[in-house]
Short mmCIF file of C-alpha atoms and ligand atoms in Angstrom, two decimals:
data_model
loop_
_atom_site.label_atom_id
_atom_site.label_comp_id
_atom_site.label_asym_id
_atom_site.label_seq_id
_atom_site.Cartn_x
_atom_site.Cartn_y
_atom_site.Cartn_z
CA MET A 3 -26.20 2.84 34.03
CA ALA A 4 -27.57 6.10 32.57
CA ALA A 5 -27.59 6.26 28.78
CA ALA A 6 -24.94 8.45 27.14
CA ALA A 7 -26.04 11.45 25.08
CA LEU A 8 -25.60 11.54 21.30
CA PRO A 9 -23.20 9.13 19.56
CA PRO A 10 -19.66 10.52 19.08
CA PRO A 11 -19.15 13.24 16.46
CA VAL A 12 -17.35 12.54 13.20
CA SER A 13 -14.10 14.49 12.91
CA GLY A 14 -13.63 17.58 10.77
CA GLY A 15 -16.86 19.55 11.34
CA ARG A 16 -16.42 23.21 10.30
CA PRO A 17 -17.80 26.27 12.15
CA LEU A 18 -21.39 27.08 11.10
CA VAL A 19 -21.69 24.47 8.32
CA GLY A 20 -20.41 21.46 10.30
CA HIS A 21 -20.13 18.54 7.85
CA GLY A 22 -22.91 20.03 5.69
CA VAL A 23 -20.84 20.97 2.66
CA GLU A 24 -18.91 17.70 2.69
CA PHE A 25 -22.11 15.72 3.11
CA LEU A 26 -23.75 17.49 0.15
CA ARG A 27 -20.64 16.93 -1.94
CA ASP A 28 -20.07 13.29 -1.07
CA GLY A 29 -22.53 11.86 1.43
CA VAL A 30 -21.30 8.30 0.95
CA ARG A 31 -17.71 9.14 1.84
CA MET A 32 -18.94 11.04 4.89
CA LEU A 33 -20.86 7.97 6.07
CA GLU A 34 -17.89 5.70 5.41
CA ARG A 35 -15.68 8.03 7.47
CA GLY A 36 -18.15 8.04 10.37
CA TYR A 37 -18.20 4.25 10.38
CA ARG A 38 -14.39 4.00 10.20
CA GLU A 39 -13.99 6.40 13.10
CA HIS A 40 -16.75 5.21 15.44
CA GLY A 41 -18.38 2.01 14.20
CA GLU A 42 -22.14 1.54 14.20
CA ALA A 43 -23.24 4.90 15.73
CA PHE A 44 -21.87 8.38 15.06
CA THR A 45 -23.11 11.95 14.74
CA LEU A 46 -22.84 14.27 11.76
CA LEU A 47 -23.12 17.99 12.19
CA LEU A 48 -25.34 19.29 9.36
CA GLY A 49 -25.24 23.06 9.70
CA ARG A 50 -25.69 23.45 13.43
CA GLU A 51 -27.89 20.39 13.79
CA PRO A 52 -26.29 17.24 15.17
CA VAL A 53 -27.74 14.29 13.24
CA PRO A 54 -27.15 10.85 14.74
CA VAL A 55 -26.53 8.05 12.21
CA LEU A 56 -27.33 4.49 13.27
CA VAL A 57 -26.04 1.39 11.47
CA GLY A 58 -27.32 -2.16 11.83
CA PRO A 59 -30.52 -4.19 11.73
CA GLU A 60 -31.58 -3.77 15.37
CA GLU A 61 -31.45 0.02 15.14
CA ALA A 62 -33.21 -0.14 11.76
CA ARG A 63 -36.04 -2.19 13.29
CA TRP A 64 -36.36 0.33 16.11
CA PHE A 65 -36.38 3.24 13.62
CA LEU A 66 -39.01 1.68 11.37
CA HIS A 67 -41.18 0.56 14.28
CA GLU A 68 -41.06 3.94 16.03
CA THR A 69 -42.12 5.83 12.90
CA GLY A 70 -45.52 7.34 13.66
CA HIS A 71 -44.80 7.12 17.42
CA SER A 72 -41.66 8.82 18.72
CA LEU A 73 -40.31 9.43 15.19
CA SER A 74 -42.00 11.34 12.38
CA ILE A 75 -41.46 10.58 8.68
CA GLY A 76 -43.14 13.78 7.45
CA GLU A 77 -41.17 16.12 9.68
CA GLY A 78 -37.96 14.68 8.25
CA MET A 79 -39.05 15.25 4.63
CA ASP A 80 -39.39 19.00 4.12
CA PHE A 81 -38.66 18.52 0.44
CA LEU A 82 -41.91 16.53 -0.03
CA LYS A 83 -43.92 19.26 1.66
CA LYS A 84 -42.34 21.81 -0.64
CA MET A 85 -42.92 19.75 -3.80
CA PHE A 86 -46.36 18.23 -3.10
CA GLY A 87 -47.92 20.57 -0.52
CA PRO A 88 -48.63 20.24 3.24
CA ASP A 89 -51.60 17.85 2.82
CA PHE A 90 -49.55 15.32 0.82
CA TYR A 91 -50.20 11.97 2.50
CA LEU A 92 -46.62 11.32 3.62
CA VAL A 93 -46.16 14.65 5.37
CA ALA A 94 -49.70 15.41 6.65
CA GLY A 95 -49.36 13.39 9.88
CA PRO A 96 -50.42 9.85 10.85
CA GLU A 97 -54.19 10.52 10.89
CA GLU A 98 -54.33 12.00 7.41
CA TYR A 99 -51.97 9.24 6.21
CA GLN A 100 -54.47 6.61 7.42
CA ARG A 101 -57.39 8.49 5.87
CA GLN A 102 -55.72 8.55 2.48
CA LEU A 103 -54.44 4.98 2.71
CA PRO A 104 -57.00 3.43 0.28
CA ALA A 105 -55.92 5.88 -2.43
CA THR A 106 -52.27 5.18 -1.60
CA MET A 107 -52.79 1.43 -2.00
CA LEU A 108 -54.99 1.46 -5.11
CA PRO A 109 -52.32 1.78 -7.83
CA PHE A 110 -50.32 -1.13 -6.41
CA ARG A 111 -53.04 -3.77 -6.41
CA GLY A 112 -55.21 -5.88 -8.71
CA ARG A 113 -56.09 -4.54 -12.12
CA ALA A 114 -54.10 -1.32 -11.70
CA ALA A 115 -50.89 -3.25 -10.97
CA GLN A 116 -51.60 -5.62 -13.86
CA GLN A 117 -52.15 -2.72 -16.27
CA ARG A 118 -48.85 -1.16 -15.25
CA ALA A 119 -46.96 -4.45 -15.66
CA GLU A 120 -48.37 -4.86 -19.17
CA LEU A 121 -47.42 -1.30 -20.04
CA MET A 122 -43.85 -1.88 -18.84
CA THR A 123 -43.65 -5.04 -20.96
CA ARG A 124 -44.77 -3.13 -24.06
CA HIS A 125 -42.28 -0.33 -23.40
CA ALA A 126 -39.40 -2.77 -22.78
CA ALA A 127 -40.20 -4.66 -26.02
CA LEU A 128 -40.31 -1.38 -27.93
CA PHE A 129 -37.05 -0.27 -26.32
CA SER A 130 -35.37 -3.49 -27.43
CA ALA A 131 -36.82 -3.25 -30.96
CA ARG A 132 -35.69 0.37 -31.39
CA LEU A 133 -32.10 -0.47 -30.53
CA GLY A 134 -31.67 -2.02 -33.99
CA ASP A 135 -29.16 -4.78 -34.73
CA ARG A 136 -26.04 -3.41 -33.14
CA GLY A 137 -24.75 -0.36 -31.38
CA THR A 138 -23.85 1.15 -28.02
CA LEU A 139 -26.31 1.82 -25.24
CA GLU A 140 -25.54 4.31 -22.46
CA LEU A 141 -27.29 2.73 -19.51
CA THR A 142 -28.01 5.72 -17.28
CA SER A 143 -29.68 7.98 -19.85
CA GLY A 144 -31.27 5.12 -21.84
CA PHE A 145 -32.98 3.57 -18.82
CA ALA A 146 -33.92 6.93 -17.26
CA GLU A 147 -36.06 7.74 -20.29
CA LEU A 148 -37.60 4.25 -20.51
CA VAL A 149 -38.65 4.18 -16.85
CA LEU A 150 -39.89 7.77 -16.79
CA ARG A 151 -42.02 7.24 -19.91
CA THR A 152 -43.58 4.15 -18.37
CA GLY A 153 -44.32 5.87 -15.05
CA VAL A 154 -45.85 8.92 -16.66
CA GLU A 155 -48.05 6.91 -19.05
CA ALA A 156 -49.11 4.47 -16.34
CA PHE A 157 -50.43 7.14 -14.02
CA LEU A 158 -51.40 10.03 -16.30
CA GLY A 159 -52.67 7.97 -19.21
CA PRO A 160 -51.32 6.80 -22.58
CA GLY A 161 -50.34 9.45 -25.10
CA ILE A 162 -49.89 12.04 -22.35
CA LEU A 163 -46.30 12.91 -23.25
CA GLU A 164 -47.21 13.69 -26.86
CA ARG A 165 -50.11 15.77 -25.60
CA LEU A 166 -47.96 17.77 -23.19
CA GLY A 167 -45.54 18.62 -25.96
CA PRO A 168 -41.86 18.19 -26.83
CA TYR A 169 -40.53 19.47 -23.50
CA ALA A 170 -42.65 17.26 -21.26
CA LEU A 171 -39.94 14.74 -20.36
CA ARG A 172 -37.58 17.59 -19.57
CA GLU A 173 -40.18 19.12 -17.25
CA PHE A 174 -40.65 15.81 -15.43
CA ARG A 175 -36.90 15.46 -15.02
CA ALA A 176 -36.62 19.01 -13.65
CA PHE A 177 -39.46 18.25 -11.22
CA ALA A 178 -37.76 15.03 -10.09
CA ARG A 179 -34.58 16.93 -9.22
CA GLY A 180 -36.57 18.81 -6.59
CA LEU A 181 -37.20 15.54 -4.72
CA ASP A 182 -33.92 16.07 -2.99
CA PRO A 183 -33.71 14.91 0.63
CA VAL A 184 -30.27 16.42 1.15
CA THR A 185 -30.33 20.10 0.03
CA PRO A 186 -32.35 22.13 2.59
CA ALA A 187 -35.76 22.82 1.01
CA TRP A 188 -35.54 26.57 1.81
CA LEU A 189 -32.22 27.03 -0.03
CA PRO A 190 -32.69 28.93 -3.36
CA ALA A 191 -30.47 26.39 -5.15
CA PRO A 192 -30.85 26.59 -8.98
CA HIS A 193 -32.03 22.96 -9.32
CA LEU A 194 -34.72 23.57 -6.67
CA LEU A 195 -35.93 26.78 -8.31
CA ARG A 196 -36.18 25.00 -11.68
CA ALA A 197 -37.97 22.11 -9.99
CA HIS A 198 -40.56 24.45 -8.44
CA ARG A 199 -41.32 26.03 -11.81
CA ALA A 200 -41.67 22.60 -13.47
CA ARG A 201 -43.88 21.44 -10.58
CA ASP A 202 -46.27 24.38 -11.07
CA ARG A 203 -46.62 23.75 -14.80
CA LEU A 204 -47.06 19.98 -14.42
CA ARG A 205 -49.49 20.38 -11.55
CA THR A 206 -51.67 22.60 -13.74
CA ALA A 207 -51.52 20.04 -16.57
CA ALA A 208 -52.36 17.15 -14.21
CA GLY A 209 -55.20 19.21 -12.69
CA THR A 210 -56.67 19.66 -16.17
CA LEU A 211 -56.52 15.89 -16.73
CA VAL A 212 -58.33 15.29 -13.45
CA GLU A 213 -61.05 17.79 -14.47
CA GLU A 214 -61.47 15.94 -17.77
CA ARG A 215 -61.78 12.59 -16.01
CA LEU A 216 -64.42 14.04 -13.72
CA ARG A 217 -66.46 15.26 -16.70
CA HIS A 218 -65.79 12.35 -19.10
CA PRO A 219 -64.79 9.14 -17.24
CA ALA A 220 -62.44 6.83 -19.15
CA ASP A 221 -64.08 3.55 -20.14
CA PRO A 222 -62.64 1.02 -19.35
CA PRO A 223 -61.20 2.85 -16.34
CA ASP A 224 -57.45 3.28 -16.07
CA ILE A 225 -55.48 4.00 -12.89
CA LEU A 226 -56.13 7.75 -13.02
CA GLN A 227 -59.87 7.14 -13.44
CA GLU A 228 -59.93 4.75 -10.45
CA LEU A 229 -58.10 7.34 -8.34
CA VAL A 230 -60.57 10.06 -9.38
CA ARG A 231 -63.45 7.79 -8.36
CA LEU A 232 -61.89 6.90 -5.01
CA HIS A 233 -61.03 10.47 -4.11
CA ALA A 234 -64.59 11.54 -4.98
CA GLU A 235 -66.07 8.71 -2.87
CA GLN A 236 -63.87 9.60 0.08
CA GLY A 237 -64.55 13.31 -0.17
CA ILE A 238 -60.86 14.04 0.23
CA PRO A 239 -60.67 17.87 0.40
CA ALA A 240 -59.11 20.00 -2.31
CA ARG A 241 -59.25 16.86 -4.35
CA ARG A 242 -58.12 18.27 -7.67
CA GLU A 243 -54.84 19.63 -6.43
CA GLN A 244 -54.30 16.73 -4.08
CA LEU A 245 -55.00 14.23 -6.81
CA ALA A 246 -52.73 16.09 -9.22
CA ASN A 247 -49.97 15.88 -6.59
CA ARG A 248 -50.63 12.21 -6.01
CA VAL A 249 -50.46 11.19 -9.69
CA LEU A 250 -47.37 13.30 -10.22
CA SER A 251 -45.70 11.66 -7.23
CA LEU A 252 -46.64 8.25 -8.61
CA ALA A 253 -45.50 9.08 -12.14
CA LEU A 254 -42.15 10.25 -10.84
CA GLY A 255 -42.42 7.49 -8.15
CA SER A 256 -38.74 6.96 -7.65
CA HIS A 257 -38.27 6.58 -11.42
CA ASN A 258 -34.75 7.76 -10.83
CA ASP A 259 -34.15 4.99 -8.27
CA THR A 260 -35.70 2.36 -10.52
CA ALA A 261 -33.76 3.49 -13.59
CA SER A 262 -30.49 3.63 -11.70
CA SER A 263 -31.07 0.25 -10.02
CA LEU A 264 -31.80 -1.17 -13.48
CA ALA A 265 -28.51 0.22 -14.79
CA TRP A 266 -26.62 -1.18 -11.78
CA ALA A 267 -28.34 -4.55 -12.12
CA LEU A 268 -27.43 -4.97 -15.80
CA ALA A 269 -23.87 -3.73 -15.23
CA ASP A 270 -23.46 -6.15 -12.30
CA LEU A 271 -24.69 -9.07 -14.39
CA LEU A 272 -22.43 -8.23 -17.31
CA ARG A 273 -19.44 -8.08 -14.98
CA HIS A 274 -20.20 -11.62 -13.78
CA PRO A 275 -20.48 -13.86 -16.85
CA ALA A 276 -21.29 -17.00 -14.81
CA GLU A 277 -24.33 -15.25 -13.29
CA LEU A 278 -25.39 -13.96 -16.71
CA ALA A 279 -25.12 -17.48 -18.11
CA ALA A 280 -27.28 -18.77 -15.25
CA VAL A 281 -29.96 -16.19 -16.08
CA ARG A 282 -29.84 -17.17 -19.77
CA ASP A 283 -30.10 -20.81 -18.77
CA GLU A 284 -33.21 -20.34 -16.71
CA MET A 285 -34.82 -18.40 -19.56
CA GLY A 286 -34.52 -21.56 -21.66
CA ALA A 287 -31.57 -23.57 -22.89
CA ASP A 288 -31.81 -21.94 -26.29
CA PRO A 289 -33.06 -18.41 -25.75
CA SER A 290 -34.49 -16.99 -28.91
CA ARG A 291 -36.23 -13.78 -29.74
CA THR A 292 -39.54 -15.61 -29.79
CA ALA A 293 -39.33 -16.83 -26.17
CA PRO A 294 -42.02 -14.90 -24.26
CA VAL A 295 -40.96 -12.20 -21.84
CA ASP A 296 -44.17 -11.25 -20.05
CA PRO A 297 -44.84 -10.48 -16.39
CA ASP A 298 -45.89 -14.05 -15.54
CA THR A 299 -42.81 -15.62 -17.16
CA VAL A 300 -40.49 -13.08 -15.60
CA ARG A 301 -41.92 -13.61 -12.11
CA LYS A 302 -40.69 -17.22 -12.33
CA LEU A 303 -37.07 -16.31 -13.12
CA CYS A 304 -35.58 -17.00 -9.67
CA HIS A 305 -31.95 -16.57 -10.59
CA LEU A 306 -32.65 -13.21 -12.18
CA HIS A 307 -34.58 -12.22 -9.06
CA ARG A 308 -31.67 -13.08 -6.78
CA ALA A 309 -29.27 -11.21 -9.06
CA VAL A 310 -31.40 -8.05 -8.83
CA GLN A 311 -31.72 -8.55 -5.07
CA GLU A 312 -27.93 -8.61 -4.78
CA THR A 313 -27.73 -5.35 -6.75
CA MET A 314 -30.29 -3.81 -4.39
CA ARG A 315 -28.04 -4.78 -1.47
CA LEU A 316 -24.78 -3.60 -2.97
CA HIS A 317 -26.11 -0.36 -4.43
CA PRO A 318 -29.06 0.78 -2.31
CA LEU A 319 -30.29 3.98 -3.90
CA PRO A 320 -31.10 5.72 -0.62
CA PRO A 321 -27.83 5.78 1.38
CA VAL A 322 -29.87 7.02 4.38
CA LEU A 323 -33.50 7.04 5.55
CA VAL A 324 -34.57 10.08 7.55
CA ARG A 325 -36.91 10.74 10.51
CA ARG A 326 -37.33 13.48 13.10
CA THR A 327 -37.64 12.77 16.82
CA LEU A 328 -40.92 13.93 18.35
CA ARG A 329 -39.57 13.63 21.90
CA ASP A 330 -36.35 12.63 23.65
CA VAL A 331 -35.77 8.98 22.80
CA GLU A 332 -33.35 6.35 24.00
CA VAL A 333 -31.88 3.80 21.62
CA ALA A 334 -28.88 1.47 21.85
CA GLY A 335 -27.58 3.34 24.89
CA TRP A 336 -27.83 6.80 23.29
CA VAL A 337 -30.27 9.61 24.00
CA LEU A 338 -31.53 11.42 20.93
CA PRO A 339 -33.04 14.79 21.83
CA ARG A 340 -36.47 15.95 20.64
CA ASN A 341 -36.85 17.63 17.25
CA HIS A 342 -33.64 16.25 15.74
CA ARG A 343 -33.24 14.40 12.51
CA VAL A 344 -31.96 10.85 12.78
CA PHE A 345 -30.60 8.69 9.93
CA ILE A 346 -30.31 4.97 9.43
CA THR A 347 -28.14 3.84 6.57
CA PRO A 348 -28.97 0.93 4.26
CA LEU A 349 -25.59 1.38 2.57
CA LEU A 350 -23.47 0.70 5.67
CA THR A 351 -25.85 -1.88 7.13
CA HIS A 352 -25.60 -3.92 3.92
CA ARG A 353 -21.83 -4.00 4.31
CA LEU A 354 -21.78 -5.54 7.80
CA PRO A 355 -19.90 -8.87 7.67
CA ARG A 356 -22.04 -10.17 10.53
CA LEU A 357 -25.06 -9.92 8.19
CA PHE A 358 -23.54 -10.72 4.82
CA ASP A 359 -20.54 -12.97 4.37
CA ASN A 360 -17.91 -11.24 2.22
CA PRO A 361 -20.24 -8.23 1.95
CA LEU A 362 -18.53 -6.33 -0.86
CA SER A 363 -18.69 -9.19 -3.35
CA TYR A 364 -21.57 -9.81 -5.76
CA ARG A 365 -22.99 -13.23 -4.91
CA PRO A 366 -26.67 -13.73 -5.82
CA GLY A 367 -26.34 -17.33 -4.62
CA ARG A 368 -26.20 -16.11 -0.99
CA TYR A 369 -30.03 -15.83 -0.97
CA LEU A 370 -30.38 -19.41 -2.14
CA ALA A 371 -28.08 -20.62 0.63
CA ASP A 372 -29.81 -18.39 3.21
CA PRO A 373 -33.19 -17.01 2.11
CA LYS A 374 -33.47 -15.05 5.37
CA ALA A 375 -30.46 -12.91 4.38
CA ALA A 376 -32.79 -10.82 2.20
CA GLN A 377 -34.66 -9.69 5.33
CA ASN A 378 -31.72 -7.45 6.20
CA ILE A 379 -31.95 -5.50 2.94
CA LEU A 380 -33.20 -1.99 3.71
CA THR A 381 -33.23 -0.54 0.20
CA PHE A 382 -37.04 -0.29 0.25
CA GLY A 383 -37.32 0.74 3.91
CA GLY A 384 -39.70 -1.27 6.07
CA GLY A 385 -42.63 -1.17 8.44
CA VAL A 386 -45.68 1.01 7.77
CA HIS A 387 -43.93 3.08 5.14
CA ARG A 388 -42.22 0.25 3.29
CA CYS A 389 -42.01 1.13 -0.38
CA ARG A 390 -45.31 0.34 -2.10
CA GLY A 391 -43.58 0.29 -5.47
CA GLU A 392 -41.03 -2.42 -4.62
CA GLN A 393 -42.77 -5.05 -6.74
CA PHE A 394 -43.06 -2.57 -9.61
CA ALA A 395 -39.38 -1.73 -9.39
CA TYR A 396 -38.34 -5.40 -9.36
CA LEU A 397 -40.66 -6.23 -12.23
CA ASP A 398 -39.58 -3.25 -14.36
CA ILE A 399 -35.94 -4.19 -13.87
CA LYS A 400 -36.41 -7.91 -14.53
CA ILE A 401 -38.62 -7.37 -17.59
CA THR A 402 -36.13 -4.98 -19.17
CA ILE A 403 -33.10 -7.16 -18.43
CA ALA A 404 -34.91 -10.29 -19.66
CA HIS A 405 -35.68 -8.57 -22.99
CA LEU A 406 -32.10 -7.39 -23.44
CA VAL A 407 -30.51 -10.69 -22.42
CA ARG A 408 -32.85 -12.63 -24.69
CA ASP A 409 -32.40 -10.35 -27.71
CA PHE A 410 -28.73 -9.33 -27.60
CA ASP A 411 -25.16 -10.34 -26.91
CA LEU A 412 -24.00 -7.64 -24.53
CA GLU A 413 -20.59 -6.37 -23.53
CA LEU A 414 -19.91 -3.82 -20.81
CA LEU A 415 -17.52 -1.21 -22.23
CA ASP A 416 -17.05 0.83 -19.05
CA THR A 417 -16.00 -2.06 -16.92
CA ASP A 418 -15.63 -0.35 -13.56
CA PRO A 419 -19.00 1.32 -12.89
CA ARG A 420 -18.99 3.80 -9.99
CA PRO A 421 -21.64 5.63 -8.00
CA VAL A 422 -22.35 9.33 -8.42
CA ARG A 423 -20.80 10.85 -5.36
CA LYS A 424 -22.34 14.31 -5.34
CA MET A 425 -26.02 13.62 -4.88
CA GLY A 426 -28.03 12.19 -2.05
CA ARG A 427 -28.68 8.96 -4.01
CA HIS A 428 -26.30 6.13 -4.75
CA CYS A 429 -26.92 6.37 -8.52
CA LEU A 430 -24.74 4.80 -11.17
CA GLN A 431 -22.47 7.39 -12.73
CA GLY A 432 -22.73 7.82 -16.48
CA PRO A 433 -21.48 7.22 -19.01
CA CYS A 434 -21.74 3.48 -18.53
CA ARG A 435 -21.83 2.00 -22.01
CA VAL A 436 -22.80 -1.42 -23.25
CA ALA A 437 -22.07 -2.69 -26.76
CA TYR A 438 -24.88 -4.87 -28.13
CA ARG A 439 -25.38 -7.12 -31.11
CA ARG A 440 -28.73 -8.75 -31.88
CA ARG A 441 -28.68 -12.51 -31.45
CA ALA A 442 -29.65 -14.73 -34.35
CA VAL A 443 -33.21 -16.07 -34.13
C1 LIG B 504 -35.48 0.89 -6.96
C2 LIG B 504 -36.56 1.64 -6.85
C3 LIG B 504 -37.12 2.16 -5.55
C4 LIG B 504 -36.49 2.35 -4.35
C5 LIG B 504 -35.04 2.09 -3.99
C6 LIG B 504 -37.50 2.85 -3.43
C7 LIG B 504 -37.26 3.13 -2.09
C8 LIG B 504 -38.24 3.53 -1.19
C9 LIG B 504 -38.02 3.70 0.23
C10 LIG B 504 -36.69 3.52 0.94
C11 LIG B 504 -39.20 4.07 0.79
C12 LIG B 504 -39.45 4.32 2.27
C13 LIG B 504 -38.92 5.66 2.68
C14 LIG B 504 -38.78 5.81 4.18
O1 LIG B 504 -39.18 4.94 4.96
O2 LIG B 504 -38.21 6.83 4.56
C15 LIG B 504 -40.18 4.15 -0.28
C16 LIG B 504 -41.50 4.51 -0.10
C17 LIG B 504 -42.41 4.58 -1.13
N1 LIG B 504 -42.19 4.24 -2.45
FE1 LIG B 504 -40.47 3.53 -3.25
N2 LIG B 504 -38.69 2.98 -4.09
C18 LIG B 504 -38.51 2.55 -5.39
C19 LIG B 504 -39.46 2.51 -6.40
C20 LIG B 504 -40.76 2.93 -6.25
C21 LIG B 504 -41.73 2.97 -7.31
C22 LIG B 504 -41.48 2.50 -8.74
C23 LIG B 504 -42.89 3.48 -6.78
C24 LIG B 504 -44.22 3.75 -7.43
C25 LIG B 504 -44.48 3.84 -8.68
C26 LIG B 504 -42.64 3.75 -5.37
C27 LIG B 504 -43.58 4.25 -4.49
C28 LIG B 504 -43.36 4.45 -3.14
C29 LIG B 504 -44.39 4.94 -2.24
C30 LIG B 504 -45.83 5.30 -2.60
C31 LIG B 504 -43.79 5.02 -0.96
C32 LIG B 504 -44.44 5.52 0.32
C33 LIG B 504 -45.03 4.37 1.09
C34 LIG B 504 -45.82 4.86 2.28
O3 LIG B 504 -45.27 5.52 3.13
O4 LIG B 504 -47.01 4.56 2.32
N3 LIG B 504 -41.33 3.41 -5.11
N4 LIG B 504 -39.57 3.79 -1.47
#
């Protein structure tokens, strides 16, 4: 039997804009509607472009496997081209991606990864100390600053924020808002225009740092110094600008996703006292402020790991992953025409009862009963482009939660946390407040 054309369209597309406005306003609801109407394959009309959306692990495997063959990651990510330039490794095509691979891998391995883990531990300890004895912590803003500070210092060097001046964090935040996969990159939207201005200023500042490292290498070398060395060895063209783009992308490196996942993870734990008690138990029967919370200890906290894993399933920050077809392709009985975007959706896949029993409930124990269940989590993508920072994100989240759980009694004040609906990410909506009181030593 010949394959059908595109999956069926979701209802309610408007002339010219299709579902575009609704998708920008509330992408998650749009996806939920598509699934309700048509099940595991449906088509959204974004402007005039029909965009097929595929749900489920088989389609996800196809999508991830075909990337670099019949599907392109770069062609689906105009916003990266706009923010980091056409020779940025993710958008420059498969050959250039391979050429730059050693520099892509470097920050995530060996000494560089160790340095970053130690930095995160120091920042989390400082964060906990600065909270004082009691008070209220707003999770979304509090964690956004902690994670951004760590990312920026890890990849641009310690003391960099002080050096860049009082508005530096604001500039980084404005830049990060330009990493928007949903708003068309050509649209003169105010947040994109602000992001482009912040990008230009930060790129100049990062370029100056690279120049300095070329003239006066840091000893012992930090991550930036190692990247400068590697780029020089590889003769990667236009290395100053390219390197500036790379470190900025690393510094921002999904800080928003990490911070928001951290907020979700703590909120989820606090809403499930039995799970919180299990985490406290595994940290030691009598947790005290002197119990060590370092990367090695935290890596052994299995219950905490499963709890964070469950948060990653329930609240995957990217509701969709995006590619563009390079030719007509056939999948699951549909034909997707050339030069069209195609989405898979971690959010809906994670809610399939055939993959996860009782999918909407928070049950970290499911991964103990069935360790293979975690293989269906798509929050970090998969295949060649699987997130390189996954271990960083997990470690940042576990280190911060371990500090807070060890040091404080915590109570969630906003007891029904919800996702932000407007943006393209499944972020936790603020304010989400936690009351804390320091535990007796
Ligand atoms: C909870 C936090 C995070 C989430 C949910 C996340 C998610 C993702 C996803 C879904 C992809 C693949 C995109 C695709 O296939 O379309 C990706 C790629 C990537 N992520 Fe993350 N990420 C997180 C944290 C980080 C961090 C902290 C870093 C680095 C500091 C990072 C660095 C990268 C890099 C370099 C890639 C590109 C990999 C490649 O194509 O070679 N991520 N991330």
